[in-house]
Short mmCIF file of C-alpha atoms and ligand atoms in Angstrom, two decimals:
data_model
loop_
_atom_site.label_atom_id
_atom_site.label_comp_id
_atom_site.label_asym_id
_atom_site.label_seq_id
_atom_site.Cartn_x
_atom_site.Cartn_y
_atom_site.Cartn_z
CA UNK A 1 22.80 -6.05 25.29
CA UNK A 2 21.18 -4.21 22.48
CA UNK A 3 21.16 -6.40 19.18
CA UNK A 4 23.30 -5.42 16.04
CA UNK A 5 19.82 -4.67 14.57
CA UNK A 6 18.28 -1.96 16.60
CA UNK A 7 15.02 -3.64 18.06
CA UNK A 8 12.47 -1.88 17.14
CA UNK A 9 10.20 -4.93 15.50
CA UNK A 10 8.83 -7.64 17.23
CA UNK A 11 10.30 -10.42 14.94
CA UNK A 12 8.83 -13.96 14.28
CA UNK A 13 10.66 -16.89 14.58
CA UNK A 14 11.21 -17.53 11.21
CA UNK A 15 14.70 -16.59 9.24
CA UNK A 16 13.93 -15.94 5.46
CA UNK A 17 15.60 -18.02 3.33
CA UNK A 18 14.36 -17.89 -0.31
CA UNK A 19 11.11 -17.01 -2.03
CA UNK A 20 9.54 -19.26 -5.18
CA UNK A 21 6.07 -17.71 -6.31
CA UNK A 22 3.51 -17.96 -3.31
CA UNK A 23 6.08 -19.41 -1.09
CA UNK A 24 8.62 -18.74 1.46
CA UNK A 25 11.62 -21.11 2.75
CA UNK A 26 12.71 -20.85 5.98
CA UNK A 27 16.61 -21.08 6.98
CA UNK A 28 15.54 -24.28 9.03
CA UNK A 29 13.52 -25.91 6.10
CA UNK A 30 10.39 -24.74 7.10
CA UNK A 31 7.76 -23.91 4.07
CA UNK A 32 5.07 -21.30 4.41
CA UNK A 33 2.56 -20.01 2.13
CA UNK A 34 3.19 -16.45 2.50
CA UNK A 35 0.18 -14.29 2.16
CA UNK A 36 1.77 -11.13 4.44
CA UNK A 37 3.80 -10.92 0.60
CA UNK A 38 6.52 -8.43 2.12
CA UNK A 39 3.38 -6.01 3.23
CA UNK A 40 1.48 -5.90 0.13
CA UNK A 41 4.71 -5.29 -1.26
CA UNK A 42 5.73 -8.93 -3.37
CA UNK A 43 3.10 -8.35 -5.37
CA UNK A 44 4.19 -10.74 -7.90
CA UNK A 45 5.40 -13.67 -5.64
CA UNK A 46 9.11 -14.36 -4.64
CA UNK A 47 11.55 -14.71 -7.78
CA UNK A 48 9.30 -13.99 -10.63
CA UNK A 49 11.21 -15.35 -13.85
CA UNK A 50 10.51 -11.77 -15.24
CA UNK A 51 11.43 -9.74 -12.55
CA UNK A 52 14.28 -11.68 -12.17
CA UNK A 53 15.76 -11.44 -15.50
CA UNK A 54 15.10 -8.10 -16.06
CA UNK A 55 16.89 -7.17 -12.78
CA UNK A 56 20.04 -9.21 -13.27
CA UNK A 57 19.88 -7.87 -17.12
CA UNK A 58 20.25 -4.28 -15.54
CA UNK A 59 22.52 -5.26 -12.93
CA UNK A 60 25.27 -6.06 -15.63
CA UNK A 61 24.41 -3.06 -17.52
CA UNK A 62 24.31 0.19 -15.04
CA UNK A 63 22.87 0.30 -11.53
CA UNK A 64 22.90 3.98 -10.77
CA UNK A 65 23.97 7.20 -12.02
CA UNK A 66 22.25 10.82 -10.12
CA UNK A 67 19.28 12.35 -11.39
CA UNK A 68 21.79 14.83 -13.28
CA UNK A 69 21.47 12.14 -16.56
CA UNK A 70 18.44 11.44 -18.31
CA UNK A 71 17.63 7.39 -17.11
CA UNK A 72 15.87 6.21 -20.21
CA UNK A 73 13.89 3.04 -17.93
CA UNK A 74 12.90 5.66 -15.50
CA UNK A 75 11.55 8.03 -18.85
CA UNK A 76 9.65 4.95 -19.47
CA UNK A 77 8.35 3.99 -16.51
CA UNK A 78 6.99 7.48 -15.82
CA UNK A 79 5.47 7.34 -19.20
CA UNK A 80 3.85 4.04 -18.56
CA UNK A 81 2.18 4.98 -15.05
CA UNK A 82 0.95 8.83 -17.08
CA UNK A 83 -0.62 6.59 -19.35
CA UNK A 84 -1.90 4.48 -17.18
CA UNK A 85 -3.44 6.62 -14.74
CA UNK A 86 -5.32 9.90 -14.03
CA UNK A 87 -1.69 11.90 -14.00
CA UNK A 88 0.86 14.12 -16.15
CA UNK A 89 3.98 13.53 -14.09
CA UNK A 90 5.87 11.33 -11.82
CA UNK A 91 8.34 11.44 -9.23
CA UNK A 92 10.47 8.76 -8.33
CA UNK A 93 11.70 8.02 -4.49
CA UNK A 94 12.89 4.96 -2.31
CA UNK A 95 9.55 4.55 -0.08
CA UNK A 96 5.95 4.75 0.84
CA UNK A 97 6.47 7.52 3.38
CA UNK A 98 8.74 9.65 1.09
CA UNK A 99 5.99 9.06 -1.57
CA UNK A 100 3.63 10.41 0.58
CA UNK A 101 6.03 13.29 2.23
CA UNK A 102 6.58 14.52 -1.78
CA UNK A 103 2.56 14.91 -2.68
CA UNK A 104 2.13 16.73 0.70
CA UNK A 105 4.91 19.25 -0.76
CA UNK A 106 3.44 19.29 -4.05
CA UNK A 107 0.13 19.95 -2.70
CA UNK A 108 1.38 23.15 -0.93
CA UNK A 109 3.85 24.20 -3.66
CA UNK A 110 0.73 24.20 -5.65
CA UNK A 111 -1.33 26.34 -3.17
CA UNK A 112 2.04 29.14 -3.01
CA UNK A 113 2.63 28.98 -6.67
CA UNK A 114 -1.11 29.67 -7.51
CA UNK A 115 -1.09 32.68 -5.53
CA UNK A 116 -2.12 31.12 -1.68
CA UNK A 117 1.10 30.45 0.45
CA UNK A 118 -1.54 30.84 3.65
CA UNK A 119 -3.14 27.40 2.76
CA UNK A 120 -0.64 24.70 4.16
CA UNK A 121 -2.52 22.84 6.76
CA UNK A 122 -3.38 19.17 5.08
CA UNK A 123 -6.42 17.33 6.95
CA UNK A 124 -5.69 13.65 7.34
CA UNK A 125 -8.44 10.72 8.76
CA UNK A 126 -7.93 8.90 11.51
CA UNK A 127 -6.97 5.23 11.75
CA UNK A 128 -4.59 6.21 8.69
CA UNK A 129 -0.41 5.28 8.50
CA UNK A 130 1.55 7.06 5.79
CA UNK A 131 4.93 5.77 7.05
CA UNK A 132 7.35 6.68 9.90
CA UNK A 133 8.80 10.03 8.79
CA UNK A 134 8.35 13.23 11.03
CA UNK A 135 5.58 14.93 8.70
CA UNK A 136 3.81 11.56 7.96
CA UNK A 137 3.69 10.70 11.40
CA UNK A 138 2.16 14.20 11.65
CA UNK A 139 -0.30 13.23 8.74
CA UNK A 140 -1.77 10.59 10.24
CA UNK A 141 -1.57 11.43 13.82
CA UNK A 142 -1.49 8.17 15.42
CA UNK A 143 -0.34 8.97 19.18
CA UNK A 144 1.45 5.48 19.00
CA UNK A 145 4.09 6.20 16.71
CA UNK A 146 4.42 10.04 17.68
CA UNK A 147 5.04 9.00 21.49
CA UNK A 148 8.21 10.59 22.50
CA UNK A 149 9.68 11.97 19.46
CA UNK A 150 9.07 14.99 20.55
CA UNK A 151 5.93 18.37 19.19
CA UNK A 152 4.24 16.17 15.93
CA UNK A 153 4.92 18.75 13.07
CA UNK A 154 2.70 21.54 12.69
CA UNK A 155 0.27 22.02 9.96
CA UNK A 156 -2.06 18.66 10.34
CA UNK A 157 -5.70 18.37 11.16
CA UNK A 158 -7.31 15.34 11.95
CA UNK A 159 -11.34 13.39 11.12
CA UNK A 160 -12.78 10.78 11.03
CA UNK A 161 -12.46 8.12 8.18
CA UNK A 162 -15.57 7.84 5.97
CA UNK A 163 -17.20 10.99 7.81
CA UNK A 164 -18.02 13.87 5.35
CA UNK A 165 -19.38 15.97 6.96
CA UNK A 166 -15.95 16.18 9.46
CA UNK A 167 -14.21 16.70 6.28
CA UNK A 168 -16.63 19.41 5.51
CA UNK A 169 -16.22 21.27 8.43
CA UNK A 170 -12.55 20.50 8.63
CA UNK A 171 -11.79 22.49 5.00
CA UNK A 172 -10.90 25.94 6.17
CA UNK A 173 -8.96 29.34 3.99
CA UNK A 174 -5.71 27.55 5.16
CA UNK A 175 -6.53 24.02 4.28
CA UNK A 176 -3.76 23.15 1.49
CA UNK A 177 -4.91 19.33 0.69
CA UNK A 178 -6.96 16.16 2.07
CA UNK A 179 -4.84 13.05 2.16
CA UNK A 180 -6.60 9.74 2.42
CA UNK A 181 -6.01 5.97 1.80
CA UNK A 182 -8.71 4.89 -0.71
CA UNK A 183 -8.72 1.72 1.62
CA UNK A 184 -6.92 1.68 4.77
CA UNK A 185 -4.55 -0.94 5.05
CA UNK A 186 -2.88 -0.72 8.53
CA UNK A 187 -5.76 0.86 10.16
CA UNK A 188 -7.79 -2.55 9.52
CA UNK A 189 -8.43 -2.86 6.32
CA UNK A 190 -10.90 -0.22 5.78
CA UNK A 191 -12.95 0.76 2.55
CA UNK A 192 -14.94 3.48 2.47
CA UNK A 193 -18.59 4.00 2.06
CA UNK A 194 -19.88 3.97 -1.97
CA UNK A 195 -19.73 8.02 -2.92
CA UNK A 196 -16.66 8.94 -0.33
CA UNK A 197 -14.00 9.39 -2.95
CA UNK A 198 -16.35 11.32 -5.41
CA UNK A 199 -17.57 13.60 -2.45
CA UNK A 200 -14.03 14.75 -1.26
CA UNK A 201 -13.32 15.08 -4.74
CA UNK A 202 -16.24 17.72 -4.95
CA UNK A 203 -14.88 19.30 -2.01
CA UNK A 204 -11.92 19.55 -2.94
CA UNK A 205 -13.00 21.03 -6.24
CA UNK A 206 -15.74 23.65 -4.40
CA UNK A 207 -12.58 24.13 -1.94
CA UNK A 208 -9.81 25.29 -3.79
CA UNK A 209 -8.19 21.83 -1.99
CA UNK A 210 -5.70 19.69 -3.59
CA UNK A 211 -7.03 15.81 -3.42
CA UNK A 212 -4.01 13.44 -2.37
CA UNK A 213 -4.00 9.58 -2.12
CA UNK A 214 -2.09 7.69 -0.60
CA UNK A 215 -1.89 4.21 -2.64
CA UNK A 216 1.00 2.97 -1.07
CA UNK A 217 -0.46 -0.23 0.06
CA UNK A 218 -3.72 -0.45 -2.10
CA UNK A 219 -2.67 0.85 -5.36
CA UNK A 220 -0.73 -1.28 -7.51
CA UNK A 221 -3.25 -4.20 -8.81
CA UNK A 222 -4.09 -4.98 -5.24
CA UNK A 223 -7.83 -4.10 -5.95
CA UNK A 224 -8.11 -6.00 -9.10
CA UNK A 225 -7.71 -2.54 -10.79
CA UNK A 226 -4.16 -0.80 -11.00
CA UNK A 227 -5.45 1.65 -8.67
CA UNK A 228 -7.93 1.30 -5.74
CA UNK A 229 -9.42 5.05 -6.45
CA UNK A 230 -10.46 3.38 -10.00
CA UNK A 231 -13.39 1.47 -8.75
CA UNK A 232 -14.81 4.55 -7.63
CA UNK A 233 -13.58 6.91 -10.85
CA UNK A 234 -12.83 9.79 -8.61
CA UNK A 235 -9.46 10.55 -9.47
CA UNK A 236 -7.07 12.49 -6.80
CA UNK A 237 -4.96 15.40 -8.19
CA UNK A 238 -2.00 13.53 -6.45
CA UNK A 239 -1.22 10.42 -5.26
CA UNK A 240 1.34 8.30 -3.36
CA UNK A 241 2.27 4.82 -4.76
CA UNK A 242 5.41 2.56 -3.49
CA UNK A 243 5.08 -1.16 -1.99
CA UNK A 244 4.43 -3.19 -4.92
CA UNK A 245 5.72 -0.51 -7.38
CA UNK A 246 8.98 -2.51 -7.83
CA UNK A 247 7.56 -6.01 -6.80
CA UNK A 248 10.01 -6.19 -4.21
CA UNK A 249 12.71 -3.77 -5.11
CA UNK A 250 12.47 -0.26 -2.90
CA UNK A 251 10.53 2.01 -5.34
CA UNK A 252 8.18 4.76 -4.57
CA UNK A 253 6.58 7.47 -6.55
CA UNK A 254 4.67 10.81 -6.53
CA UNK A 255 1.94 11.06 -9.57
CA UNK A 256 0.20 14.25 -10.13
CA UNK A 257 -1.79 16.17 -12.50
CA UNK A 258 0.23 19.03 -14.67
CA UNK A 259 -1.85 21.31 -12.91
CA UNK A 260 -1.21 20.01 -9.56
CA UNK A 261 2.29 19.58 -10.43
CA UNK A 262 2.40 23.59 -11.21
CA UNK A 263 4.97 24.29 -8.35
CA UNK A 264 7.57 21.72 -9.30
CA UNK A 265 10.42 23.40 -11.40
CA UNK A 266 14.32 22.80 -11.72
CA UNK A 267 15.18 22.44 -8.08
CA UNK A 268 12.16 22.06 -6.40
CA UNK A 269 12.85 18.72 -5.33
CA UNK A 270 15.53 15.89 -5.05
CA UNK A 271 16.64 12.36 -4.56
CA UNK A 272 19.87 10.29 -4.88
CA UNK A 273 18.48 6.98 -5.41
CA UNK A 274 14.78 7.69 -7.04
CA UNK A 275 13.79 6.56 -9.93
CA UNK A 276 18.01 4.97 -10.75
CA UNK A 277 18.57 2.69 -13.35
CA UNK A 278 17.98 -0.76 -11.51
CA UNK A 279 14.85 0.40 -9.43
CA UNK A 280 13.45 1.67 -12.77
CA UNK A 281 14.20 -2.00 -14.30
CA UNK A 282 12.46 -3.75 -11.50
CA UNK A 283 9.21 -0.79 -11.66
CA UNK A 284 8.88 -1.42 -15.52
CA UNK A 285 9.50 -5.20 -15.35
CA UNK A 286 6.38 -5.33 -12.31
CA UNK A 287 4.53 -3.09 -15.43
CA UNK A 288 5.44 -5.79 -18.11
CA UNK A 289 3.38 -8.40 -16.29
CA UNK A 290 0.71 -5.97 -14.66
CA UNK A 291 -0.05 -4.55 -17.70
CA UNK A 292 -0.85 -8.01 -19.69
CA UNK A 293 -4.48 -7.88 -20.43
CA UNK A 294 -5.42 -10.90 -18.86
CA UNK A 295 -3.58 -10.29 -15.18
CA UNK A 296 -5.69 -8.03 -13.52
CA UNK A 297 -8.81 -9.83 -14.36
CA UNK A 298 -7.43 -12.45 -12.65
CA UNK A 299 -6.65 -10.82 -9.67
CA UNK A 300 -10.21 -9.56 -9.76
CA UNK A 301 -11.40 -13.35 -10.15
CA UNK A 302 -9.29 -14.69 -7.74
CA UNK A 303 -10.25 -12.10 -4.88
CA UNK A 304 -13.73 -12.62 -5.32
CA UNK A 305 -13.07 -16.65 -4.97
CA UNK A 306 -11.13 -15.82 -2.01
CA UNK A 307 -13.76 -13.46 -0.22
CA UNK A 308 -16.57 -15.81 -0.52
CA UNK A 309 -14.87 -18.48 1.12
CA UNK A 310 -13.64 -15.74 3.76
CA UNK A 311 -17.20 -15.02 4.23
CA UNK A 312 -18.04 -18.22 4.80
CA UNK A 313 -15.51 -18.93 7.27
CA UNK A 314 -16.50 -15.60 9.35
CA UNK A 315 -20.15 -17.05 9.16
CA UNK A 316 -19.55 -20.42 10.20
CA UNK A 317 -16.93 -19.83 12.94
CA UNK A 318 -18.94 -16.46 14.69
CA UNK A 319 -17.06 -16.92 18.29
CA UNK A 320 -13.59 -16.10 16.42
CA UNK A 321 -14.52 -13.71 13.47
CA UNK A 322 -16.58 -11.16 13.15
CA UNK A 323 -16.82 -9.44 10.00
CA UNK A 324 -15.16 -9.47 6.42
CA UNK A 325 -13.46 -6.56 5.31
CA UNK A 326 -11.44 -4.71 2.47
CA UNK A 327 -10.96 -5.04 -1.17
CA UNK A 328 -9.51 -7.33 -4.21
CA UNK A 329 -7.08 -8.90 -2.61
CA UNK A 330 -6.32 -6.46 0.40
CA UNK A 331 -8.44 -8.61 2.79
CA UNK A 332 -9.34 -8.36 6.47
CA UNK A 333 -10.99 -10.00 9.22
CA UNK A 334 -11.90 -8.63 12.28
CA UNK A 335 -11.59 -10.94 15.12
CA UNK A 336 -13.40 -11.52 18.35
CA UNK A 337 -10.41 -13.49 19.98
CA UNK A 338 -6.81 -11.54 19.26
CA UNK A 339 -5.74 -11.53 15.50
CA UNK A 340 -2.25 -11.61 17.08
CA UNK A 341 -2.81 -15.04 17.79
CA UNK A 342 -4.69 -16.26 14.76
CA UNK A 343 -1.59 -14.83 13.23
CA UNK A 344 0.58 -16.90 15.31
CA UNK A 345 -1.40 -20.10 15.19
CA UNK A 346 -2.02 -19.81 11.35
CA UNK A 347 2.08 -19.03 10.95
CA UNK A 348 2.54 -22.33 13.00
CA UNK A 349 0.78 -24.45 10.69
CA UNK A 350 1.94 -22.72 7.86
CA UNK A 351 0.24 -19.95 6.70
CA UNK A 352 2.01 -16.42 6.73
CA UNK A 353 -0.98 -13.53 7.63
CA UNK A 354 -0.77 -10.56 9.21
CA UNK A 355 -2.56 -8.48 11.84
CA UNK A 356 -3.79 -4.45 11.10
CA UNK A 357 -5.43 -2.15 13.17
CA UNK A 358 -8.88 -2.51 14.82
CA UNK A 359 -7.86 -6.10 15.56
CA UNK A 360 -8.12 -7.08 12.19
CA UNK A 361 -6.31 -10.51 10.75
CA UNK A 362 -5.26 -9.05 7.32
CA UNK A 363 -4.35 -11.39 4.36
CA UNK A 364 -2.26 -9.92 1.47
CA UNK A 365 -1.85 -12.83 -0.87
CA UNK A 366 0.74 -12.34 -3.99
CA UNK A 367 -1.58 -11.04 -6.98
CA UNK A 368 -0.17 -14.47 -8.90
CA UNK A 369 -2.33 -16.25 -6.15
CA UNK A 370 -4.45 -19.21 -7.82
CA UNK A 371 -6.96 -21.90 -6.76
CA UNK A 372 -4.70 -24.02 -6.09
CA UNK A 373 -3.32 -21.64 -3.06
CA UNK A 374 -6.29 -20.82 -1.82
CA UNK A 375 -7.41 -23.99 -1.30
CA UNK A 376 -4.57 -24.62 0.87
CA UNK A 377 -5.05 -21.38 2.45
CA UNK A 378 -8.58 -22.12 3.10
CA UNK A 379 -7.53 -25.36 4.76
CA UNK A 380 -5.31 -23.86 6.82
CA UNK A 381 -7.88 -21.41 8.20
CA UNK A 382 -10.25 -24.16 8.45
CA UNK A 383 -7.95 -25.89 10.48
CA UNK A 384 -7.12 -23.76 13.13
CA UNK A 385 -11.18 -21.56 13.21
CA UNK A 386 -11.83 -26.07 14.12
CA UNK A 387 -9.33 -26.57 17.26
CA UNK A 388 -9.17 -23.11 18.55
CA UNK A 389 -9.66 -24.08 22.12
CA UNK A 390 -12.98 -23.10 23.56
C1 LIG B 401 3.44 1.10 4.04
C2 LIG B 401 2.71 2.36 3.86
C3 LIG B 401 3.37 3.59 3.85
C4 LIG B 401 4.85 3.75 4.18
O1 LIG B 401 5.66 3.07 3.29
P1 LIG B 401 7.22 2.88 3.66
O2 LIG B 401 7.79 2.30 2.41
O3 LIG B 401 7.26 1.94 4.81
O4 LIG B 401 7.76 4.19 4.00
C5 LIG B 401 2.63 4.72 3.57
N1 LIG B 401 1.31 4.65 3.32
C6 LIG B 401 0.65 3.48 3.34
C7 LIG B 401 -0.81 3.46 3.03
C8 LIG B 401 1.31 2.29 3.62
O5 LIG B 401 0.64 1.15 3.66
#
């Protein structure tokens, strides 16, 4: 018999209880230190005092009214990522995927509004996700997720990660945008080459292309910067943020440049929920503490701790790991054995992780993470690299 929850995840044996900074309780009692953080999404930790507060605060207050009223929080919220970031503007959605599905319209609004309706196609890299929706299924073409549901939408070409000259020869008179993950997260934890981002921004400039982003999973402090593309200083002309946007509440956004943005007029676009009063609180709240001057050095310190002890485990344990991967603290290890049962084993003694593509063991730690945890990460790790049967 089919269960009440359509089964379309593999679920762990663990029912979520409640969440206390880098920790999760399990229904039964169990304790985990939970570095999966809701997919790169608790950003914060469970129950952060702020978030919390500023959440309930709201709750009392006003939770949603349409996008017919001016929502002061969301005003502000917009403001704070335009300051904060290479953009003008900003949508608000519920999601990653409709984050992504917006800049993909804005990008070819742009193209028709400046006078080129015939450049729609968008060119996407392989080993990308940028959610389950029909035209980001289409965008990142993974035959997986497509299987069955029917043609993939039309308008979507297809190269290699990391490989310019693909994306050279890709860029055609109907080419409307590139749209690439700065790092890829569920690919397996990919970063590009030094120079990628600045070289598709050149194309995209010599092109006539609109540059998209998709920071879903590694925007949003998980570098050490607010934004992944940062480290690089090639900023895209639109970009896709979500997961850690609200720390834990759903919360996505589209940020473009005013240029980019040309297309977008009274009507052009919609949503019920984006952007409402209590996903706005959450959003700014996740701001209040990201924003501190101290945090995302922090995050930048902590990673680095945290990747040299990686390395060091990948070194000394060679017939389990192979290689080190990713950035701040979106972190990746590609296995020789399965990372589906690293995950498993770790999970058992108490470690949350998770696996991505390319049989990669990923490890999204809250950005709160301190010594402290990853010591007891580490130990973890340790642990089960020691007795993993021969
Ligand atoms: C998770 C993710 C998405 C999709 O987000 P949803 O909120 O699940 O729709 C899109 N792009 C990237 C890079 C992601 O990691």
């Amino acid at each position: 018999m089919i269960p009440a929850v359509m089964p379309t995840y593999a679920r762990w044996d663990v029912a979520a209880d409640h969440g206390e900074g880098c920790y999760l309780y399990a229904a039964d009692g169990r304790k985990f230190l939970d570095f999966t953080t809701g997919i790169a999404v608790t950003g914060l930790g469970h129950s952060h005092p702020h978030l919390v507060k500023a959440v309930k605060e709201q709750a009392e207050r006003l939770w949603h009214v349409s996008n017919l009223f001016h929502i002061p929080g969301q005003e502000r919220l917009a403001q704070r990522l335009v300051d904060h970031s290479f953009a003008d503007t900003v949508f608000f959605v519920n999601s990653g995927a409709e984050a992504v599905e917006l800049s993909l319209k804005v990008a070819r609004k742009y193209q028709s509004a400046t006078g080129h309706p015939e450049r729609y196609r968008i060119i996407g890299c392989e080993g990308s996700f940028h959610g389950r929706t029909f035209a980001t299924l289409a965008a990142a073409g993974n035959q997986k997720y497509l299987e069955g549901f029917g043609p993939p939408m039309e308008g979507f070409d297809h190269v290699a990660f990391n490989n310019l000259n693909e994306m050279r020869a890709a860029v055609g008179p109907e080419t409307a945008a590139i749209l690439v993950e700065p790092v890829q997260g569920e690919g397996g934890v990919r970063a590009p080459s030094p120079g990628y981002l600045k070289a598709l921004r050149r194309i995209a400039d010599e092109e006539g292309v609109v540059l998209v982003y998709d920071e879903v999973q590694c925007g949003m402090g998980r570098s050490g910067k607010l934004f992944a593309h940062e480290w690089e200083g090639a900023a895209p002309d639109v970009m896709a943020i979500a997961k850690a946007l609200g720390g834990g509440f759903p919360i996505g956004a589209c940020l473009a440049t005013e240029r980019a943005a040309i297309g977008m007029t009274s009507g052009s676009h919609g949503s019920t929920f984006g952007g409402n009063p209590l996903a706005a609180a959450a959003g700014n709240a996740v701001l209040d503490v990201m924003l501190e001057p101290e945090f995302l050095p922090r995050v930048e310190a902590m990673a680095r701790l945290l990747s040299k002890r990686l390395s060091r485990l990948v070194e000394t344990y060679p017939r389990l790991f192979a290689e080190l991967r990713g950035s701040g603290l979106l972190l990746g290890i590609r296995c020789v054995v399965p990372a589906a049962d690293v995950v498993t084993r770790l999970r058992h003694e108490g470690l949350l992780t998770l696996t991505a593509g390319e049989n990669v063991l990923r490890i999204l730690p809250p950005l709160i993470v301190g010594e402290r945890e990853i010591d007891e990460a580490m130990t973890i790790l340790e642990k089960v690299a020691r007795e993993w049967p021969a």
